C-alpha positions as a printed Julia matrix, in Angstrom:
480×3 Matrix{Float64}:
  67.33    0.85  338.46
  66.72   -0.24  342.03
  64.67    1.89  344.35
  67.66    2.2   346.66
  69.5     4.21  343.99
  66.58    6.57  343.59
  66.35    6.99  347.35
  70.06    7.63  347.52
  69.89   10.34  344.89
  67.13   12.06  346.8
  69.18   11.67  349.93
  72.16   13.31  348.27
  70.04   16.36  347.52
  68.87   16.43  351.11
  72.42   15.93  352.4
  73.74   18.72  350.19
  71.12   21.05  351.64
  72.15   20.05  355.15
  75.79   20.62  354.27
  75.16   24.24  353.4
  72.81   24.93  356.28
  73.98   26.01  359.72
  74.12   23.21  362.26
  71.18   23.18  364.65
  70.21   21.29  367.72
  67.85   19.19  365.65
  70.59   17.72  363.53
  73.16   17.4   366.26
  73.98   14.04  367.68
  75.25   12.49  370.85
  78.48   10.57  370.78
  78.47    7.15  372.32
  81.39    5.93  374.41
  80.02    2.4   374.58
  82.44   -0.24  373.38
  85.52    2.0   373.29
  88.82    0.63  374.59
  89.78    3.65  376.68
  88.35    6.83  378.11
  88.36    9.99  376.06
  89.58   13.24  377.68
  86.0    14.41  377.55
  84.24   11.19  378.49
  82.77   12.83  381.55
  80.74   15.11  379.32
  79.16   12.09  377.62
  78.31    9.93  380.58
  74.9    11.45  381.11
  74.09   11.23  377.4
  74.66    7.5   377.13
  73.24    6.16  380.37
  70.51    3.61  379.68
  69.75    2.81  383.3
  66.02    2.36  383.74
  65.32    2.7   380.01
  63.3     0.07  378.18
  65.4    -0.33  375.04
  62.43   -1.76  373.18
  60.24    1.29  373.63
  62.42    4.4   373.79
  63.64    5.31  370.34
  63.78    8.35  368.1
  64.48    9.11  364.46
  67.56    7.33  363.15
  69.23    8.99  360.16
  71.96    7.61  357.91
  74.74    9.72  356.43
  72.67   10.63  353.39
  69.93   12.01  355.63
  67.52    9.14  354.97
  65.45    7.87  357.88
  66.54    4.41  358.95
  64.2     1.77  360.34
  65.26   -1.44  362.0
  64.74   -4.61  359.92
  61.51   -6.34  360.86
  61.75   -9.65  358.97
  63.08  -13.0   360.15
  65.78  -15.38  358.95
  63.08  -17.98  358.32
  61.27  -15.59  355.98
  64.54  -15.05  354.11
  65.27  -18.76  353.76
  61.7   -19.66  352.83
  61.69  -17.07  350.02
  64.65  -18.69  348.26
  63.77  -21.4   345.7
  64.86  -24.84  346.88
  67.11  -25.49  343.89
  69.27  -22.45  344.79
  70.6   -24.4   347.76
  71.89  -27.23  345.55
  75.7   -27.49  345.32
  77.55  -29.34  342.6
  81.07  -30.68  343.12
  81.54  -31.12  339.37
  80.52  -27.54  338.69
  82.72  -26.2   341.46
  85.73  -28.16  340.24
  84.99  -26.97  336.73
  85.3   -23.35  337.82
  88.57  -24.11  339.62
  89.91  -25.76  336.48
  88.8   -22.77  334.41
  90.57  -20.26  336.65
  93.78  -22.31  336.83
  93.71  -22.8   333.05
  93.28  -19.06  332.59
  96.28  -18.35  334.83
  98.39  -20.94  333.0
  97.36  -19.73  329.54
  98.17  -16.1   330.27
 101.57  -17.09  331.68
 102.32  -19.28  328.65
 101.41  -16.57  326.15
 103.42  -13.84  327.86
 106.4   -16.04  328.67
 106.69  -17.29  325.09
 105.63  -14.29  323.04
 106.3   -11.12  325.05
 110.05  -11.49  324.58
 112.86   -9.3   323.2
 112.88  -11.42  320.05
 109.2   -10.79  319.34
 108.89   -7.29  320.84
 112.19   -5.36  320.64
 110.83   -2.24  322.39
 111.6    -2.37  326.1
 108.85    0.18  326.78
 106.2    -1.88  325.0
 107.33   -5.1   326.66
 107.25   -3.4   330.05
 103.72   -2.14  329.44
 102.55   -5.58  328.37
 104.09   -7.28  331.41
 102.44   -4.65  333.6
  99.16   -5.65  331.96
 100.06   -9.27  332.71
 100.22   -8.53  336.46
  96.76   -6.93  336.37
  95.15   -9.77  334.42
  96.76  -12.47  336.54
  95.7   -10.59  339.66
  92.08  -10.75  338.53
  92.2   -14.45  337.66
  93.95  -15.22  340.95
  91.33  -13.22  342.85
  88.7   -15.38  341.17
  90.52  -18.47  342.45
  90.61  -16.84  345.91
  86.83  -16.43  345.74
  86.37  -20.12  344.91
  88.44  -21.02  347.99
  86.18  -18.64  349.9
  83.24  -20.73  348.64
  85.02  -23.78  350.01
  85.34  -22.12  353.41
  81.57  -21.59  353.52
  80.86  -25.15  352.32
  79.03  -23.76  349.28
  81.55  -25.3   346.86
  80.17  -28.84  347.07
  78.19  -31.12  349.42
  81.46  -32.7   350.62
  83.2   -31.0   353.53
  86.35  -33.01  352.82
  86.47  -31.85  349.21
  85.64  -28.29  350.21
  88.41  -28.02  352.79
  90.95  -29.82  350.6
  90.36  -27.53  347.62
  90.16  -24.47  349.86
  93.47  -25.33  351.54
  95.24  -25.95  348.21
  93.93  -22.83  346.46
  94.36  -20.48  349.4
  97.8   -21.82  350.28
  98.91  -21.17  346.7
  97.84  -17.55  347.22
  99.61  -17.33  350.61
  96.35  -17.34  352.56
  96.22  -19.42  355.79
  93.04  -21.24  354.81
  91.75  -22.69  358.08
  92.95  -19.7   360.11
  91.08  -17.37  357.78
  88.05  -19.69  357.65
  87.64  -19.61  361.43
  87.96  -15.85  361.84
  85.83  -15.23  358.75
  83.11  -17.41  360.22
  83.13  -15.21  363.32
  82.71  -12.19  361.06
  79.58  -13.74  359.58
  78.22  -14.48  363.06
  78.7   -10.87  364.2
  78.42   -8.64  361.12
  77.82   -5.02  362.1
  78.49   -5.71  365.8
  80.86   -3.02  367.11
  82.44   -5.29  369.71
  82.55   -8.65  367.92
  82.82   -8.13  364.16
  86.09   -9.18  362.56
  86.49   -6.89  359.53
  86.27   -3.15  358.95
  84.87   -2.36  362.36
  84.5     1.44  362.22
  85.86    3.78  364.85
  83.38    5.39  367.2
  83.51    9.15  367.56
  85.5     8.79  370.76
  88.02    6.45  369.17
  88.42    8.74  366.19
  89.02   11.72  368.47
  91.56    9.76  370.49
  93.41    8.83  367.31
  93.74   12.51  366.41
  94.62   13.55  369.95
  91.49   15.66  370.16
  88.56   15.93  372.54
  85.28   14.37  371.46
  83.5    17.72  371.44
  86.15   19.18  369.12
  85.56   16.78  366.24
  82.74   18.8   364.69
  85.02   21.86  364.58
  88.03   20.21  362.99
  89.1    21.23  359.5
  88.44   18.94  356.56
  90.84   16.05  356.11
  93.03   16.98  353.15
  92.62   14.82  350.05
  96.32   13.93  350.16
  95.84   12.38  353.61
  92.83   10.41  352.37
  94.78    9.26  349.32
  97.78    8.22  351.41
  95.57    6.25  353.78
  93.86    4.49  350.88
  97.17    3.61  349.2
  98.45    2.07  352.42
  95.15    0.24  352.91
  95.1    -1.17  349.39
  98.75   -2.2   349.33
  99.19   -3.58  352.82
  95.72   -3.92  354.32
  95.34   -7.65  353.73
  98.79   -8.53  355.11
  98.25   -6.21  358.06
  94.93   -7.9   358.76
  96.54  -11.35  358.77
  99.51  -10.32  360.91
  97.87   -7.83  363.28
  94.06   -8.21  362.95
  93.8    -4.6   361.81
  90.15   -3.47  361.31
  88.94   -6.39  363.45
  87.51   -5.95  366.94
  89.97   -5.43  369.81
  87.98   -7.0   372.66
  90.22  -10.03  373.08
  90.08  -10.06  376.86
  86.66  -11.72  376.45
  88.15  -14.79  374.76
  86.57  -17.67  376.73
  89.84  -19.55  377.3
  91.68  -16.51  378.61
  93.94  -16.3   375.56
  93.28  -12.6   375.05
  94.68  -11.3   378.33
  97.24   -8.61  377.63
  96.87   -8.98  373.86
  95.81   -6.28  371.41
  95.57   -5.74  367.7
  98.83   -4.58  366.18
 102.14   -6.01  365.1
 103.81   -8.31  367.65
 100.98   -7.92  370.16
  99.83  -11.52  370.05
  96.84  -11.25  367.71
  97.37  -12.74  364.26
  96.28  -15.53  361.91
  99.42  -17.69  362.21
  99.89  -18.43  365.9
  97.71  -21.21  367.37
  97.71  -19.32  370.71
  96.2   -16.19  369.15
  92.96  -15.11  370.89
  91.24  -15.41  367.52
  91.23  -19.18  368.09
  90.56  -21.83  370.68
  92.65  -24.79  371.75
  90.66  -27.14  369.53
  91.75  -25.14  366.47
  95.49  -25.64  367.0
  96.01  -28.41  364.43
  94.08  -26.48  361.8
  96.17  -23.36  362.36
  99.35  -25.39  362.04
  98.02  -27.03  358.86
  97.36  -23.55  357.47
 100.93  -22.56  358.33
 102.21  -25.7   356.61
 100.41  -24.69  353.42
 102.11  -21.29  353.55
 105.5   -22.88  354.17
 105.13  -25.16  351.13
 104.18  -22.26  348.87
 107.0   -20.07  350.18
 109.52  -22.84  349.62
 108.35  -23.24  346.03
 108.56  -19.49  345.48
 112.07  -19.35  346.95
 113.13  -22.16  344.62
 111.73  -20.31  341.62
 113.42  -17.1   342.72
 116.77  -18.86  343.13
 116.53  -20.51  339.72
 115.02  -17.73  337.61
 115.87  -14.61  339.61
 113.9   -12.31  341.86
 113.02   -9.98  338.99
 111.13  -12.74  337.21
 109.52  -13.94  340.44
 108.39  -10.4   341.17
 106.65  -10.05  337.81
 105.33  -13.6   337.64
 103.94  -13.86  341.18
 104.6   -11.02  343.63
 102.97   -8.19  341.67
  99.87  -10.25  340.76
  99.74  -11.24  344.44
  99.65   -7.56  345.41
  96.8    -7.04  342.94
  94.92   -9.87  344.64
  95.44   -8.15  347.98
  94.16   -4.9   346.51
  90.97   -6.46  345.2
  90.29   -8.37  348.43
  90.59   -5.22  350.53
  88.58   -3.08  348.1
  85.79   -5.63  347.86
  85.52   -6.18  351.62
  85.83   -2.47  352.4
  82.98   -1.58  350.05
  80.79   -4.48  351.19
  80.76   -3.11  354.74
  81.49    0.62  354.41
  78.86    2.9   352.92
  77.0     6.06  354.03
  73.73    4.1   354.13
  74.9     1.33  356.47
  74.31    1.13  360.25
  76.49   -0.46  362.92
  75.19   -1.72  366.24
  76.14   -1.56  369.88
  75.68   -4.95  371.61
  72.28   -4.09  373.09
  70.77   -3.34  369.66
  72.47   -6.02  367.56
  70.76   -9.13  366.24
  71.95  -11.51  363.54
  69.15  -10.4   361.2
  70.01   -6.73  361.64
  73.73   -7.28  361.26
  73.41   -9.31  358.08
  71.37   -6.49  356.54
  74.19   -4.03  357.31
  75.9    -4.95  354.02
  75.55   -3.69  350.46
  75.63   -5.11  346.95
  77.56   -3.31  344.24
  78.23   -3.83  340.54
  81.57   -4.54  338.84
  80.33   -5.56  335.42
  81.9    -8.43  333.49
  84.9    -8.61  335.82
  82.76   -8.89  338.93
  80.18  -11.31  337.6
  82.45  -13.62  335.62
  86.07  -13.32  336.77
  85.27  -12.71  340.46
  82.26  -15.04  340.56
  79.69  -12.48  341.71
  81.19  -11.86  345.15
  80.57   -8.12  344.76
  77.06   -8.29  343.33
  75.38  -10.74  345.75
  76.97  -10.05  349.11
  73.77   -9.27  351.02
  72.41  -12.73  350.26
  75.76  -14.25  351.2
  75.43  -12.89  354.73
  72.05  -14.48  355.2
  72.71  -17.85  353.55
  76.42  -18.37  352.93
  76.04  -21.98  351.75
  74.32  -21.01  348.49
  76.84  -21.41  345.62
  77.7   -18.28  343.7
  76.13  -19.53  340.44
  72.72  -19.59  342.16
  73.21  -16.34  344.06
  71.61  -13.96  341.55
  68.31  -15.81  341.58
  68.38  -16.14  345.36
  69.19  -12.44  345.73
  66.15  -11.49  343.69
  64.02  -13.69  345.92
  65.12  -12.14  349.21
  64.67   -8.57  347.97
  60.93   -9.12  348.23
  61.31   -9.97  351.92
  63.88   -7.31  352.77
  62.1    -4.46  350.99
  63.61   -1.11  351.97
  66.24   -2.87  354.07
  68.0    -4.27  351.0
  70.85   -2.0   349.91
  72.64   -1.78  346.62
  74.76    0.76  344.79
  74.97   -0.2   341.13
  75.13    3.31  339.74
  78.0     3.72  337.31
  78.76    0.02  337.03
  82.45   -0.85  337.21
  83.55    2.79  337.23
  81.05    3.52  339.98
  82.48    0.66  342.02
  85.99    2.1   341.78
  84.78    5.61  342.58
  83.05    4.28  345.69
  86.44    3.5   347.25
  87.22    7.22  347.39
  83.7     8.22  348.32
  83.47    5.8   351.25
  86.85    6.95  352.53
  85.7    10.57  352.51
  82.16   10.05  353.82
  82.73    7.28  356.37
  85.25    8.35  359.03
  83.55    7.27  362.25
  80.14    6.21  363.59
  77.86    7.79  366.18
  74.14    7.72  367.1
  71.56    9.9   365.4
  70.55   13.11  367.13
  67.71   12.91  369.62
  67.66    9.13  369.88
  67.32    7.24  373.13
  67.28    3.61  374.23
  67.71    1.02  371.51
  67.8     3.6   368.71
  70.77    5.27  370.37
  72.66    1.99  370.08
  72.36    2.14  366.27
  75.28    4.15  364.89
  75.87    5.72  361.49
  78.86    7.1   359.65
  79.76   10.76  359.99
  82.71   12.8   358.74
  84.43   16.16  359.07
  84.64   16.7   355.31
  81.26   18.39  354.89
  79.51   15.4   353.34
  75.98   14.4   354.34
  74.58   14.76  357.84
  77.06   16.72  359.96
  78.4    15.39  363.25
  76.8    16.56  366.47
  78.06   19.71  368.12
  78.82   18.8   371.73
  79.47   21.12  374.64
  82.93   21.17  376.12
  83.1    19.43  379.53
  82.72   21.64  382.58
  85.67   21.46  384.93
  84.8    19.82  388.26
  85.83   21.87  391.31
């Protein structure tokens, strides 16, 4: 058992004690309006709290505390130390081995389809109920195999599939297009995510809301958040269902969970554009602020891949009927979407993880703001270890997945307490973490009593009574 699990258990005990104790000034915290898209009704009450004028961010700090109540310290190692710790052979990529895994996943998909199509029939299984249950199982199994193929295309996007960029991009485009993923469009935005992980104004996936943004969403004042009633479980469940069913499509079409600072796009493409449907930010339009002019042909090539796949699917639907197409492809496709969102959500959302304002962010710190989890046989073999070795992936994304376990063990010695994992409960624990993260991680804010650079390091808080409570802020005083 890793030391991080032991620390987390101790932290839970500490957090539970804090939950039952009255809130005091010592565990209150100041909300930060930095990086928010609009002013909160009570922003005037926060201006004095967040001013850093005249403060040396390198010297003025304070105790940073994660949601569990554990003290957080900024990573103090370098990228060179990380890379030097990894054995040289871990960097070696094999085209033959990569192609072998692609062949294995495609063969698995084809075999499952053949078996079900030929044997799960009314002639062999007269019971409609049994056949329906088996075909439901088919959608789950095919969703897992297809997610594995998605992960291999992800390897292609990071050039960890083989030493050949041409082979990597060709295989990535084919595999992702077959799964209705705009390969190059995704590859470009995903690369930006890796360059800005944990950065509140530049990250591209699951950027958390600040306290001010969360209050604005609820139509509340910032100082009222700590007094709000617990979010009902039915609301949490509804949000999760929507996230797991439509989150991936919403991300592609509206950049949901990505940063919304598009006015900074260097070519001026982001002026007047915001995240959301039909607001000009998506993964299909070459003029989207997610891309630059030089990317236009790649975006169009991605769209071409989608068009080819959609035309094939329409042909199948016309010939065999929409009911068959739904079972054969659409439902497994939705399972793929579910796994992609769940995996990414849990890689970047956890009570132990920090997020950074621009003045405190560095690449080394941001890459450490990720967490490894455990999904057993499914994760390590069907999904090619994308869940179990994600921390390493953010430091050296060109290491192929079949060398990632060894490389992960090597960097743990360098990262020390900054390496995070949650392997408790295995596969069941992974699934439970979806609910836990949704309940514990509602917004981020600085730790109480911090100043300077430490105040630019934000942690998850919630109004559900879990872990360190949010700060109690004074209501703004009316100006006469």
